[in-house]
Amino acid sequence: MPPETKEPKRTSIGLKIENFTKSYDSVEVLRNVSLDVQPGEIFVIMGPSGSGKSVLLKHVAGLEIPTNGRIMIDGKDIAHPKTRSQLHMALVFQAGALFNSMSVFDNLALFPREHRLYDKKVLNEKVMTALQTLSLEDAAGKFPSQLSGGMRKRVAIARALVMEPEWILYDEPTSELDPTMGATITEIIADLREEFGVTSLVVSHDRDLALTIADRVAILMHGDLLELDTPENIKKSENPKVKDFLNPVIDIKNPRFKRKD
Amino acid sequence: MKQINKLLEHFGSAVILCLRSFAYLPSLPLQWRRLIEQCYLIGYTTFPIVAILSFFIGSVLALQAGYSLAPVAAQDFIGSLVGLSLARELAPVMTAILVAGRVGSAIAAELATMKVYQEVDALVTMNIPPERILVMPRLVAILIMMPVLTVVANLIGWIGGAIVAQNVDFIQLDTRIYFQGIQNFVKFRDILDGLIKAEIFGFVTILVACNVGLRTTGGPREIGGSVTRAVVISLILILVLDYFVTSALMNI
Protein backbone atom coordinates (compact mmCIF):
# COMPACT_ATOMS: atom_id res chain seq x y z
CA MET A 1 0.00 0.00 0.00
CA PRO A 2 2.21 2.80 -1.23
CA PRO A 3 1.28 6.17 0.25
CA GLU A 4 0.82 7.88 -3.09
CA THR A 5 -1.76 5.44 -4.48
CA LYS A 6 -4.52 6.44 -2.03
CA GLU A 7 -6.19 3.09 -2.72
CA PRO A 8 -7.81 1.56 0.34
CA LYS A 9 -6.13 -1.80 0.76
CA ARG A 10 -7.03 -3.81 3.82
CA THR A 11 -4.58 -6.02 5.56
CA SER A 12 -5.40 -9.68 5.42
CA ILE A 13 -3.84 -10.78 8.67
CA GLY A 14 -5.21 -10.61 12.18
CA LEU A 15 -3.50 -10.50 15.55
CA LYS A 16 -4.32 -12.86 18.38
CA ILE A 17 -3.05 -12.50 21.92
CA GLU A 18 -3.54 -15.67 23.98
CA ASN A 19 -3.28 -15.91 27.77
CA PHE A 20 -0.57 -13.28 27.79
CA THR A 21 1.23 -12.82 31.10
CA LYS A 22 4.23 -10.63 31.83
CA SER A 23 6.26 -10.48 35.01
CA TYR A 24 9.26 -8.38 35.96
CA ASP A 25 11.19 -9.82 38.91
CA SER A 26 8.18 -11.87 40.05
CA VAL A 27 5.86 -8.83 39.85
CA GLU A 28 3.04 -9.57 37.40
CA VAL A 29 2.24 -6.50 35.32
CA LEU A 30 -0.15 -8.29 32.95
CA ARG A 31 -2.22 -11.39 33.70
CA ASN A 32 -3.85 -13.77 31.24
CA VAL A 33 -4.75 -11.15 28.68
CA SER A 34 -6.47 -12.58 25.60
CA LEU A 35 -7.76 -10.50 22.72
CA ASP A 36 -7.74 -10.39 18.96
CA VAL A 37 -7.40 -7.55 16.49
CA GLN A 38 -9.13 -7.89 13.13
CA PRO A 39 -7.54 -6.79 9.84
CA GLY A 40 -8.26 -3.15 9.02
CA GLU A 41 -9.51 -2.43 12.51
CA ILE A 42 -8.66 0.47 14.80
CA PHE A 43 -8.29 -1.23 18.14
CA VAL A 44 -7.65 0.94 21.17
CA ILE A 45 -6.25 -0.34 24.45
CA MET A 46 -7.15 2.05 27.24
CA GLY A 47 -6.28 2.12 30.87
CA PRO A 48 -4.80 4.32 33.55
CA SER A 49 -1.04 4.87 33.86
CA GLY A 50 0.73 1.71 34.99
CA SER A 51 -1.99 -0.64 33.75
CA GLY A 52 0.42 -2.44 31.41
CA LYS A 53 -0.82 -1.12 28.05
CA SER A 54 2.58 0.02 26.79
CA VAL A 55 4.15 -3.24 27.98
CA LEU A 56 1.64 -5.14 25.87
CA LEU A 57 2.39 -2.94 22.86
CA LYS A 58 6.14 -3.52 23.23
CA HIS A 59 5.50 -7.26 23.07
CA VAL A 60 3.40 -6.91 19.94
CA ALA A 61 6.25 -4.87 18.46
CA GLY A 62 8.67 -7.68 19.30
CA LEU A 63 10.73 -5.64 21.74
CA GLU A 64 10.11 -8.02 24.64
CA ILE A 65 9.32 -11.70 25.19
CA PRO A 66 6.18 -12.71 27.13
CA THR A 67 6.56 -14.59 30.41
CA ASN A 68 3.62 -16.77 29.43
CA GLY A 69 1.19 -16.94 26.55
CA ARG A 70 1.58 -16.15 22.89
CA ILE A 71 1.06 -13.35 20.42
CA MET A 72 0.12 -14.76 17.03
CA ILE A 73 -0.12 -12.95 13.75
CA ASP A 74 -1.62 -14.75 10.80
CA GLY A 75 -1.34 -17.91 12.89
CA LYS A 76 2.41 -17.51 13.47
CA ASP A 77 4.18 -16.67 16.72
CA ILE A 78 5.21 -13.02 16.53
CA ALA A 79 8.33 -13.65 18.64
CA HIS A 80 9.83 -15.83 15.91
CA PRO A 81 12.51 -13.90 13.98
CA LYS A 82 11.25 -15.19 10.62
CA THR A 83 7.71 -14.00 11.36
CA ARG A 84 9.05 -10.62 12.43
CA SER A 85 11.18 -10.21 9.32
CA GLN A 86 8.12 -10.81 7.11
CA LEU A 87 5.90 -8.51 9.12
CA HIS A 88 5.05 -5.05 7.81
CA MET A 89 4.57 -3.44 11.18
CA ALA A 90 5.58 0.01 12.39
CA LEU A 91 5.57 1.42 15.90
CA VAL A 92 4.96 5.08 16.65
CA PHE A 93 6.66 5.67 19.99
CA GLN A 94 5.22 7.89 22.69
CA ALA A 95 8.09 10.37 22.49
CA GLY A 96 8.62 9.81 18.76
CA ALA A 97 11.99 8.03 19.15
CA LEU A 98 13.28 10.04 16.20
CA PHE A 99 16.98 9.76 15.43
CA ASN A 100 18.28 13.03 16.82
CA SER A 101 21.45 13.00 14.77
CA MET A 102 19.51 12.82 11.50
CA SER A 103 17.32 15.31 9.67
CA VAL A 104 13.61 14.63 9.32
CA PHE A 105 14.21 13.49 5.73
CA ASP A 106 16.92 11.05 6.81
CA ASN A 107 14.73 9.77 9.65
CA LEU A 108 12.12 8.83 7.09
CA ALA A 109 14.62 7.52 4.56
CA LEU A 110 16.46 5.25 7.00
CA PHE A 111 14.16 2.23 6.66
CA PRO A 112 14.03 2.10 2.84
CA ARG A 113 17.76 2.89 2.60
CA GLU A 114 18.80 0.16 5.00
CA HIS A 115 16.56 -2.37 3.29
CA ARG A 116 17.62 -1.12 -0.17
CA LEU A 117 14.02 -0.86 -1.29
CA TYR A 118 14.20 1.89 -3.89
CA ASP A 119 16.63 3.83 -6.02
CA LYS A 120 17.42 7.39 -4.93
CA LYS A 121 14.71 9.06 -7.05
CA VAL A 122 11.90 6.78 -5.91
CA LEU A 123 13.09 7.00 -2.30
CA ASN A 124 12.96 10.81 -2.44
CA GLU A 125 9.44 10.63 -3.87
CA LYS A 126 8.25 8.20 -1.19
CA VAL A 127 9.69 10.28 1.62
CA MET A 128 8.29 13.54 0.27
CA THR A 129 4.87 11.92 -0.26
CA ALA A 130 4.82 10.73 3.34
CA LEU A 131 5.84 14.20 4.53
CA GLN A 132 3.14 15.82 2.40
CA THR A 133 0.53 13.39 3.77
CA LEU A 134 1.32 14.68 7.25
CA SER A 135 1.74 18.33 6.08
CA LEU A 136 5.42 18.24 6.97
CA GLU A 137 7.07 19.04 3.65
CA ASP A 138 8.68 22.20 5.07
CA ALA A 139 10.28 20.22 7.89
CA ALA A 140 12.32 17.84 5.69
CA GLY A 141 15.64 19.57 6.38
CA LYS A 142 15.05 20.20 10.06
CA PHE A 143 16.42 18.15 12.93
CA PRO A 144 14.15 16.62 15.60
CA SER A 145 15.41 19.10 18.21
CA GLN A 146 13.98 21.93 16.08
CA LEU A 147 10.46 20.46 16.05
CA SER A 148 7.49 20.98 18.36
CA GLY A 149 5.93 18.03 20.19
CA GLY A 150 3.09 17.78 17.69
CA MET A 151 5.47 17.88 14.73
CA ARG A 152 7.64 15.17 16.28
CA LYS A 153 4.58 12.93 16.59
CA ARG A 154 3.64 13.62 12.98
CA VAL A 155 7.20 12.92 11.82
CA ALA A 156 7.08 9.63 13.74
CA ILE A 157 3.83 8.75 11.95
CA ALA A 158 5.31 9.80 8.59
CA ARG A 159 8.34 7.60 9.30
CA ALA A 160 5.98 4.71 9.98
CA LEU A 161 4.12 5.47 6.74
CA VAL A 162 7.28 5.26 4.62
CA MET A 163 7.62 1.68 5.81
CA GLU A 164 4.32 1.00 4.00
CA PRO A 165 3.10 -1.02 6.95
CA GLU A 166 0.04 -3.20 7.15
CA TRP A 167 0.06 -2.48 10.87
CA ILE A 168 0.79 0.67 12.80
CA LEU A 169 1.13 0.47 16.56
CA TYR A 170 0.69 3.79 18.37
CA ASP A 171 1.96 4.31 21.91
CA GLU A 172 0.06 7.20 23.50
CA PRO A 173 -0.15 9.18 20.25
CA THR A 174 -1.93 12.18 21.79
CA SER A 175 -0.05 12.44 25.07
CA GLU A 176 1.70 15.74 25.83
CA LEU A 177 -0.20 17.47 23.03
CA ASP A 178 -2.66 20.34 23.23
CA PRO A 179 -6.30 19.39 22.51
CA THR A 180 -6.18 20.75 18.94
CA MET A 181 -3.05 18.81 18.03
CA GLY A 182 -4.46 15.77 19.83
CA ALA A 183 -7.55 15.98 17.61
CA THR A 184 -5.34 16.33 14.52
CA ILE A 185 -3.39 13.19 15.40
CA THR A 186 -6.67 11.35 16.09
CA GLU A 187 -7.92 12.35 12.63
CA ILE A 188 -4.64 11.25 11.05
CA ILE A 189 -4.96 7.77 12.59
CA ALA A 190 -8.51 7.46 11.22
CA ASP A 191 -7.45 8.83 7.82
CA LEU A 192 -4.57 6.36 7.50
CA ARG A 193 -7.00 3.51 7.97
CA GLU A 194 -9.42 4.96 5.42
CA GLU A 195 -6.75 5.89 2.87
CA PHE A 196 -4.33 3.00 3.16
CA GLY A 197 -6.24 0.30 5.00
CA VAL A 198 -3.70 0.23 7.82
CA THR A 199 -4.68 -1.84 10.84
CA SER A 200 -4.09 0.28 13.94
CA LEU A 201 -3.42 -0.87 17.47
CA VAL A 202 -3.49 2.20 19.68
CA VAL A 203 -2.51 2.40 23.31
CA SER A 204 -3.91 5.49 24.97
CA HIS A 205 -5.63 6.89 27.98
CA ASP A 206 -7.25 9.53 25.81
CA ARG A 207 -10.98 8.93 26.18
CA ASP A 208 -11.91 11.16 23.24
CA LEU A 209 -9.53 9.37 20.88
CA ALA A 210 -10.72 5.93 21.93
CA LEU A 211 -14.40 6.59 21.81
CA THR A 212 -14.24 8.60 18.56
CA ILE A 213 -12.22 6.45 16.19
CA ALA A 214 -11.98 2.97 17.68
CA ASP A 215 -13.83 0.02 16.23
CA ARG A 216 -13.27 -1.78 19.51
CA VAL A 217 -11.83 -0.79 22.85
CA ALA A 218 -10.11 -2.91 25.50
CA ILE A 219 -9.84 -1.59 29.03
CA LEU A 220 -6.80 -2.73 30.98
CA MET A 221 -6.54 -2.05 34.68
CA HIS A 222 -3.81 -3.19 37.07
CA GLY A 223 -2.72 -5.86 34.60
CA ASP A 224 -6.18 -7.35 33.97
CA LEU A 225 -8.36 -7.03 30.91
CA LEU A 226 -11.59 -5.61 32.34
CA GLU A 227 -13.68 -5.00 29.26
CA LEU A 228 -13.46 -5.50 25.51
CA ASP A 229 -16.23 -4.11 23.34
CA THR A 230 -17.31 -1.44 20.88
CA PRO A 231 -17.01 2.17 22.07
CA GLU A 232 -20.82 2.40 22.33
CA ASN A 233 -21.03 -0.60 24.64
CA ILE A 234 -17.98 0.50 26.63
CA LYS A 235 -19.73 3.81 27.32
CA LYS A 236 -22.69 1.86 28.71
CA SER A 237 -20.54 -0.49 30.80
CA GLU A 238 -21.89 -1.28 34.25
CA ASN A 239 -18.42 -2.18 35.57
CA PRO A 240 -17.80 0.45 38.29
CA LYS A 241 -14.04 0.56 37.59
CA VAL A 242 -14.66 1.18 33.90
CA LYS A 243 -17.28 3.83 34.71
CA ASP A 244 -14.90 5.56 37.12
CA PHE A 245 -12.11 5.49 34.55
CA LEU A 246 -14.23 6.86 31.71
CA ASN A 247 -16.14 9.41 33.80
CA PRO A 248 -13.86 10.58 36.57
CA VAL A 249 -15.57 12.84 39.09
CA ILE A 250 -13.67 15.97 39.99
CA ASP A 251 -14.63 16.87 43.52
CA ILE A 252 -13.24 20.25 44.48
CA LYS A 253 -15.61 20.76 47.41
CA ASN A 254 -13.81 18.20 49.54
CA PRO A 255 -10.11 18.99 49.24
CA ARG A 256 -7.67 16.17 49.97
CA PHE A 257 -5.24 18.46 51.72
CA LYS A 258 -6.20 20.92 54.41
CA ARG A 259 -3.91 23.49 55.90
CA LYS A 260 -3.37 23.03 59.65
CA ASP A 261 -3.58 26.36 61.46
CA MET B 1 27.91 -13.47 44.31
CA LYS B 2 25.67 -10.83 42.76
CA GLN B 3 28.74 -8.97 41.50
CA ILE B 4 30.15 -12.12 39.92
CA ASN B 5 26.82 -12.80 38.22
CA LYS B 6 26.79 -9.25 36.90
CA LEU B 7 30.35 -9.58 35.66
CA LEU B 8 29.57 -12.83 33.86
CA GLU B 9 26.43 -11.26 32.42
CA HIS B 10 28.47 -8.35 31.04
CA PHE B 11 31.08 -10.71 29.63
CA GLY B 12 28.46 -12.95 28.02
CA SER B 13 26.57 -10.06 26.49
CA ALA B 14 29.82 -8.58 25.13
CA VAL B 15 30.72 -11.89 23.47
CA ILE B 16 27.23 -12.21 21.97
CA LEU B 17 27.35 -8.59 20.78
CA CYS B 18 30.72 -9.25 19.16
CA LEU B 19 29.51 -12.39 17.38
CA ARG B 20 26.26 -10.78 16.25
CA SER B 21 28.10 -7.72 14.97
CA PHE B 22 30.60 -9.69 12.95
CA ALA B 23 27.79 -11.78 11.50
CA TYR B 24 26.91 -8.54 9.65
CA LEU B 25 30.43 -8.15 8.27
CA PRO B 26 29.26 -8.98 4.71
CA SER B 27 27.16 -5.79 4.81
CA LEU B 28 30.31 -3.68 5.28
CA PRO B 29 30.72 -2.73 1.61
CA LEU B 30 27.20 -1.27 1.75
CA GLN B 31 28.14 0.73 4.84
CA TRP B 32 31.42 2.22 3.65
CA ARG B 33 30.25 5.78 4.39
CA ARG B 34 29.54 4.81 7.99
CA LEU B 35 32.94 3.09 8.23
CA ILE B 36 34.79 6.14 6.89
CA GLU B 37 32.84 8.38 9.26
CA GLN B 38 33.85 6.22 12.23
CA CYS B 39 37.50 6.05 11.11
CA TYR B 40 37.49 9.82 10.78
CA LEU B 41 35.90 10.30 14.21
CA ILE B 42 38.37 7.96 15.90
CA GLY B 43 41.38 9.46 14.12
CA TYR B 44 40.27 13.08 14.29
CA THR B 45 39.35 13.04 17.97
CA THR B 46 42.32 10.99 19.18
CA PHE B 47 45.21 12.06 16.93
CA PRO B 48 46.01 15.42 18.61
CA ILE B 49 46.13 13.99 22.13
CA VAL B 50 48.04 10.91 20.99
CA ALA B 51 50.57 13.21 19.30
CA ILE B 52 51.01 15.50 22.31
CA LEU B 53 51.17 12.74 24.91
CA SER B 54 53.49 10.46 22.96
CA PHE B 55 55.85 13.37 22.35
CA PHE B 56 56.10 14.05 26.07
CA ILE B 57 56.27 10.38 27.04
CA GLY B 58 59.18 9.93 24.63
CA SER B 59 60.77 13.06 26.06
CA VAL B 60 60.45 12.03 29.68
CA LEU B 61 61.69 8.52 28.89
CA ALA B 62 64.82 9.98 27.32
CA LEU B 63 65.23 12.31 30.28
CA GLN B 64 64.94 9.49 32.84
CA ALA B 65 67.17 7.21 30.79
CA GLY B 66 69.75 9.98 30.46
CA TYR B 67 69.62 10.62 34.20
CA SER B 68 70.50 6.94 34.85
CA LEU B 69 72.88 6.30 31.95
CA ALA B 70 74.82 9.58 31.64
CA PRO B 71 76.83 9.11 34.87
CA VAL B 72 78.20 5.82 33.47
CA ALA B 73 78.65 7.30 29.97
CA ALA B 74 76.07 4.93 28.48
CA GLN B 75 73.91 7.58 26.72
CA ASP B 76 74.24 5.68 23.46
CA PHE B 77 71.62 3.24 24.74
CA ILE B 78 68.95 5.91 25.24
CA GLY B 79 67.66 5.44 21.69
CA SER B 80 67.22 1.70 22.09
CA LEU B 81 65.58 2.13 25.51
CA VAL B 82 63.10 4.76 24.34
CA GLY B 83 62.47 2.93 21.08
CA LEU B 84 61.78 -0.45 22.68
CA SER B 85 59.71 0.93 25.57
CA LEU B 86 57.46 2.84 23.22
CA ALA B 87 57.15 0.16 20.57
CA ARG B 88 56.50 -2.78 22.86
CA GLU B 89 54.59 -1.19 25.71
CA LEU B 90 53.91 2.49 26.05
CA ALA B 91 52.59 3.39 22.62
CA PRO B 92 49.91 0.65 22.46
CA VAL B 93 48.85 1.02 26.09
CA MET B 94 48.81 4.82 26.06
CA THR B 95 46.94 4.93 22.74
CA ALA B 96 44.35 2.45 24.03
CA ILE B 97 43.88 4.45 27.23
CA LEU B 98 43.37 7.63 25.20
CA VAL B 99 40.93 5.84 22.90
CA ALA B 100 39.01 4.60 25.94
CA GLY B 101 38.81 8.10 27.40
CA ARG B 102 38.09 9.97 24.19
CA VAL B 103 36.30 7.59 21.81
CA GLY B 104 34.98 4.89 24.16
CA SER B 105 33.27 7.44 26.38
CA ALA B 106 31.72 9.19 23.38
CA ILE B 107 30.41 5.92 21.94
CA ALA B 108 29.01 4.79 25.30
CA ALA B 109 27.28 8.16 25.72
CA GLU B 110 25.84 8.11 22.20
CA LEU B 111 24.53 4.55 22.37
CA ALA B 112 23.22 4.98 25.92
CA THR B 113 21.33 8.10 24.80
CA MET B 114 19.92 6.23 21.83
CA LYS B 115 18.86 3.40 24.13
CA VAL B 116 17.27 5.62 26.75
CA TYR B 117 15.38 7.66 24.15
CA GLN B 118 14.17 4.46 22.41
CA GLU B 119 16.08 5.10 19.17
CA VAL B 120 17.54 1.60 19.46
CA ASP B 121 14.04 0.17 19.92
CA ALA B 122 12.95 2.11 16.84
CA LEU B 123 15.72 0.40 14.85
CA VAL B 124 14.60 -3.02 16.09
CA THR B 125 10.99 -2.35 15.06
CA MET B 126 12.29 -1.38 11.61
CA ASN B 127 14.09 -4.73 11.32
CA ILE B 128 17.42 -2.89 11.31
CA PRO B 129 19.69 -4.74 13.74
CA PRO B 130 21.52 -2.20 15.94
CA GLU B 131 24.60 -4.42 15.81
CA ARG B 132 24.77 -3.97 12.05
CA ILE B 133 24.76 -0.19 11.86
CA LEU B 134 25.83 0.90 15.35
CA VAL B 135 28.44 -1.65 16.43
CA MET B 136 30.05 -3.46 13.49
CA PRO B 137 31.30 -0.33 11.64
CA ARG B 138 32.82 0.96 14.87
CA LEU B 139 34.60 -2.32 15.59
CA VAL B 140 36.04 -2.44 12.08
CA ALA B 141 36.98 1.25 12.25
CA ILE B 142 38.97 0.75 15.44
CA LEU B 143 40.79 -2.22 13.90
CA ILE B 144 41.82 0.06 11.03
CA MET B 145 42.71 3.10 13.11
CA MET B 146 44.50 1.58 16.12
CA PRO B 147 47.64 0.55 14.18
CA VAL B 148 47.73 3.99 12.53
CA LEU B 149 47.49 5.79 15.87
CA THR B 150 50.04 3.47 17.47
CA VAL B 151 52.57 3.98 14.66
CA VAL B 152 52.04 7.74 15.01
CA ALA B 153 52.58 7.44 18.78
CA ASN B 154 55.81 5.51 18.20
CA LEU B 155 57.21 7.99 15.69
CA ILE B 156 56.33 11.13 17.65
CA GLY B 157 57.52 9.55 20.91
CA TRP B 158 60.85 8.67 19.32
CA ILE B 159 61.20 12.22 17.98
CA GLY B 160 60.38 13.64 21.43
CA GLY B 161 63.08 11.44 22.93
CA ALA B 162 65.59 12.51 20.30
CA ILE B 163 64.99 16.22 20.92
CA VAL B 164 65.47 15.81 24.67
CA ALA B 165 68.49 13.52 24.29
CA GLN B 166 70.23 16.08 22.07
CA ASN B 167 69.34 19.27 23.90
CA VAL B 168 69.46 18.45 27.60
CA ASP B 169 72.83 19.49 29.03
CA PHE B 170 73.70 16.35 30.97
CA ILE B 171 72.81 14.01 28.07
CA GLN B 172 73.84 15.70 24.79
CA LEU B 173 73.40 12.62 22.62
CA ASP B 174 73.74 13.08 18.90
CA THR B 175 70.44 12.45 17.07
CA ARG B 176 72.19 10.18 14.59
CA ILE B 177 73.44 7.91 17.41
CA TYR B 178 70.01 8.02 19.08
CA PHE B 179 68.23 6.79 15.93
CA GLN B 180 71.05 4.33 15.25
CA GLY B 181 70.23 2.81 18.65
CA ILE B 182 66.56 2.49 17.66
CA GLN B 183 67.53 0.97 14.33
CA ASN B 184 69.85 -1.57 15.95
CA PHE B 185 67.65 -2.69 18.79
CA VAL B 186 64.02 -2.21 17.72
CA LYS B 187 63.13 -5.12 15.48
CA PHE B 188 60.11 -5.41 13.25
CA ARG B 189 58.79 -8.06 15.65
CA ASP B 190 58.80 -5.51 18.51
CA ILE B 191 56.70 -3.09 16.51
CA LEU B 192 54.41 -5.90 15.37
CA ASP B 193 53.88 -7.09 18.96
CA GLY B 194 52.96 -3.52 19.91
CA LEU B 195 50.50 -3.28 17.04
CA ILE B 196 48.89 -6.63 17.99
CA LYS B 197 48.47 -5.38 21.55
CA ALA B 198 47.03 -2.10 20.31
CA GLU B 199 44.52 -3.94 18.11
CA ILE B 200 43.37 -6.10 21.03
CA PHE B 201 43.11 -3.19 23.48
CA GLY B 202 41.32 -0.93 21.01
CA PHE B 203 38.89 -3.64 19.99
CA VAL B 204 38.07 -4.50 23.61
CA THR B 205 37.63 -0.81 24.46
CA ILE B 206 35.10 -0.20 21.68
CA LEU B 207 33.30 -3.48 22.33
CA VAL B 208 32.95 -2.57 26.01
CA ALA B 209 31.71 0.93 25.12
CA CYS B 210 29.11 -0.45 22.69
CA ASN B 211 28.00 -3.16 25.09
CA VAL B 212 27.66 -0.85 28.08
CA GLY B 213 25.89 1.77 25.98
CA LEU B 214 23.38 -0.68 24.52
CA ARG B 215 22.71 -2.25 27.93
CA THR B 216 21.74 1.07 29.46
CA THR B 217 18.32 1.01 31.06
CA GLY B 218 16.35 3.65 32.92
CA GLY B 219 16.34 7.40 32.43
CA PRO B 220 18.79 10.08 31.29
CA ARG B 221 20.65 9.87 34.61
CA GLU B 222 21.90 6.42 33.65
CA ILE B 223 23.74 7.81 30.61
CA GLY B 224 26.47 9.34 32.78
CA GLY B 225 26.73 6.11 34.76
CA SER B 226 27.18 4.13 31.55
CA VAL B 227 29.97 6.42 30.33
CA THR B 228 31.85 6.09 33.61
CA ARG B 229 31.32 2.32 33.63
CA ALA B 230 32.54 1.94 30.06
CA VAL B 231 35.73 3.92 30.70
CA VAL B 232 36.53 2.21 34.02
CA ILE B 233 35.94 -1.31 32.65
CA SER B 234 38.04 -0.51 29.57
CA LEU B 235 40.96 0.85 31.61
CA ILE B 236 40.97 -2.18 33.90
CA LEU B 237 40.77 -4.57 30.95
CA ILE B 238 43.56 -2.79 29.07
CA LEU B 239 45.95 -3.11 32.00
CA VAL B 240 44.97 -6.69 32.87
CA LEU B 241 45.08 -7.82 29.24
CA ASP B 242 48.42 -6.04 28.83
CA TYR B 243 50.12 -8.53 31.12
CA PHE B 244 48.55 -11.62 29.59
CA VAL B 245 48.94 -10.54 25.97
CA THR B 246 52.55 -9.48 26.53
CA SER B 247 53.26 -12.80 28.21
CA ALA B 248 51.59 -14.73 25.37
CA LEU B 249 53.47 -12.78 22.70
CA MET B 250 56.78 -13.44 24.44
CA ASN B 251 56.08 -17.17 24.25
CA ILE B 252 55.26 -17.20 20.55
Coordinates of N, CA and C in Angstrom, one line a residue, chain A residues 58 61 63 84-85 89 91 93 97-100 110-111 114-116 159 163, chain B residues 30-31 34 110 114 117-128 132-133:
Chain A
K58 N 4.7 -3.2 23.5 CA 6.1 -3.5 23.2 C 6.3 -5.0 22.8
A61 N 5.2 -5.4 19.3 CA 6.3 -4.9 18.5 C 7.5 -5.7 18.4
L63 N 9.6 -6.2 21.0 CA 10.7 -5.6 21.7 C 11.0 -6.4 23.0
R84 N 8.8 -12.1 12.3 CA 9.1 -10.6 12.4 C 9.6 -10.0 11.1
S85 N 10.5 -10.8 10.5 CA 11.2 -10.2 9.3 C 10.2 -10.1 8.2
M89 N 5.1 -4.1 10.0 CA 4.6 -3.4 11.2 C 5.4 -2.3 11.6
L91 N 6.0 0.9 14.6 CA 5.6 1.4 15.9 C 5.8 2.9 16.0
F93 N 6.3 5.6 18.6 CA 6.7 5.7 20.0 C 6.0 6.9 20.6
A97 N 10.8 8.8 19.4 CA 12.0 8.0 19.1 C 12.6 8.4 17.8
L98 N 12.6 9.6 17.5 CA 13.3 10.0 16.2 C 14.8 10.0 16.4
F99 N 15.5 9.8 15.3 CA 17.0 9.8 15.4 C 17.5 11.2 15.5
N100 N 18.0 11.6 16.6 CA 18.3 13.0 16.8 C 19.4 13.5 16.0
L110 N 15.6 6.3 6.4 CA 16.5 5.3 7.0 C 16.0 3.8 6.7
F111 N 14.7 3.6 6.9 CA 14.2 2.2 6.7 C 14.3 1.8 5.2
E114 N 18.2 1.3 4.4 CA 18.8 0.2 5.0 C 18.3 -1.1 4.4
H115 N 17.1 -1.1 3.9 CA 16.6 -2.4 3.3 C 16.7 -2.3 1.8
R116 N 17.3 -1.3 1.3 CA 17.6 -1.1 -0.2 C 16.4 -1.3 -1.0
R159 N 7.3 8.6 9.4 CA 8.3 7.6 9.3 C 7.7 6.2 9.2
M163 N 7.4 3.1 5.8 CA 7.6 1.7 5.8 C 6.5 0.9 5.1
Chain B
L30 N 28.4 -2.1 1.9 CA 27.2 -1.3 1.7 C 27.2 -0.1 2.8
Q31 N 28.1 -0.3 3.8 CA 28.1 0.7 4.8 C 29.5 1.5 4.8
R34 N 29.6 4.9 6.5 CA 29.5 4.8 8.0 C 30.9 4.4 8.5
E110 N 26.7 8.1 23.4 CA 25.8 8.1 22.2 C 24.9 6.9 22.2
M114 N 20.8 6.8 22.8 CA 19.9 6.2 21.8 C 19.0 5.2 22.5
Y117 N 16.4 7.0 24.9 CA 15.4 7.7 24.1 C 14.7 6.8 23.1
Q118 N 14.9 5.5 23.2 CA 14.2 4.5 22.4 C 14.6 4.5 20.9
E119 N 15.7 5.1 20.6 CA 16.1 5.1 19.2 C 16.5 3.7 18.8
V120 N 17.1 3.0 19.7 CA 17.5 1.6 19.5 C 16.3 0.7 19.3
D121 N 15.3 0.9 20.1 CA 14.0 0.2 19.9 C 13.4 0.5 18.6
A122 N 13.5 1.7 18.1 CA 13.0 2.1 16.8 C 13.7 1.3 15.7
L123 N 15.0 1.2 15.9 CA 15.7 0.4 14.8 C 15.2 -1.0 14.8
V124 N 15.0 -1.6 16.0 CA 14.6 -3.0 16.1 C 13.2 -3.2 15.4
T125 N 12.3 -2.2 15.7 CA 11.0 -2.3 15.1 C 11.1 -2.2 13.5
M126 N 12.1 -1.5 13.1 CA 12.3 -1.4 11.6 C 13.1 -2.6 11.0
N127 N 13.3 -3.6 11.8 CA 14.1 -4.7 11.3 C 15.5 -4.3 10.9
I128 N 16.0 -3.3 11.6 CA 17.4 -2.9 11.3 C 18.2 -3.3 12.6
R132 N 24.3 -4.2 13.4 CA 24.8 -4.0 12.0 C 25.2 -2.5 11.8
I133 N 24.4 -1.6 12.2 CA 24.8 -0.2 11.9 C 25.4 0.6 13.0

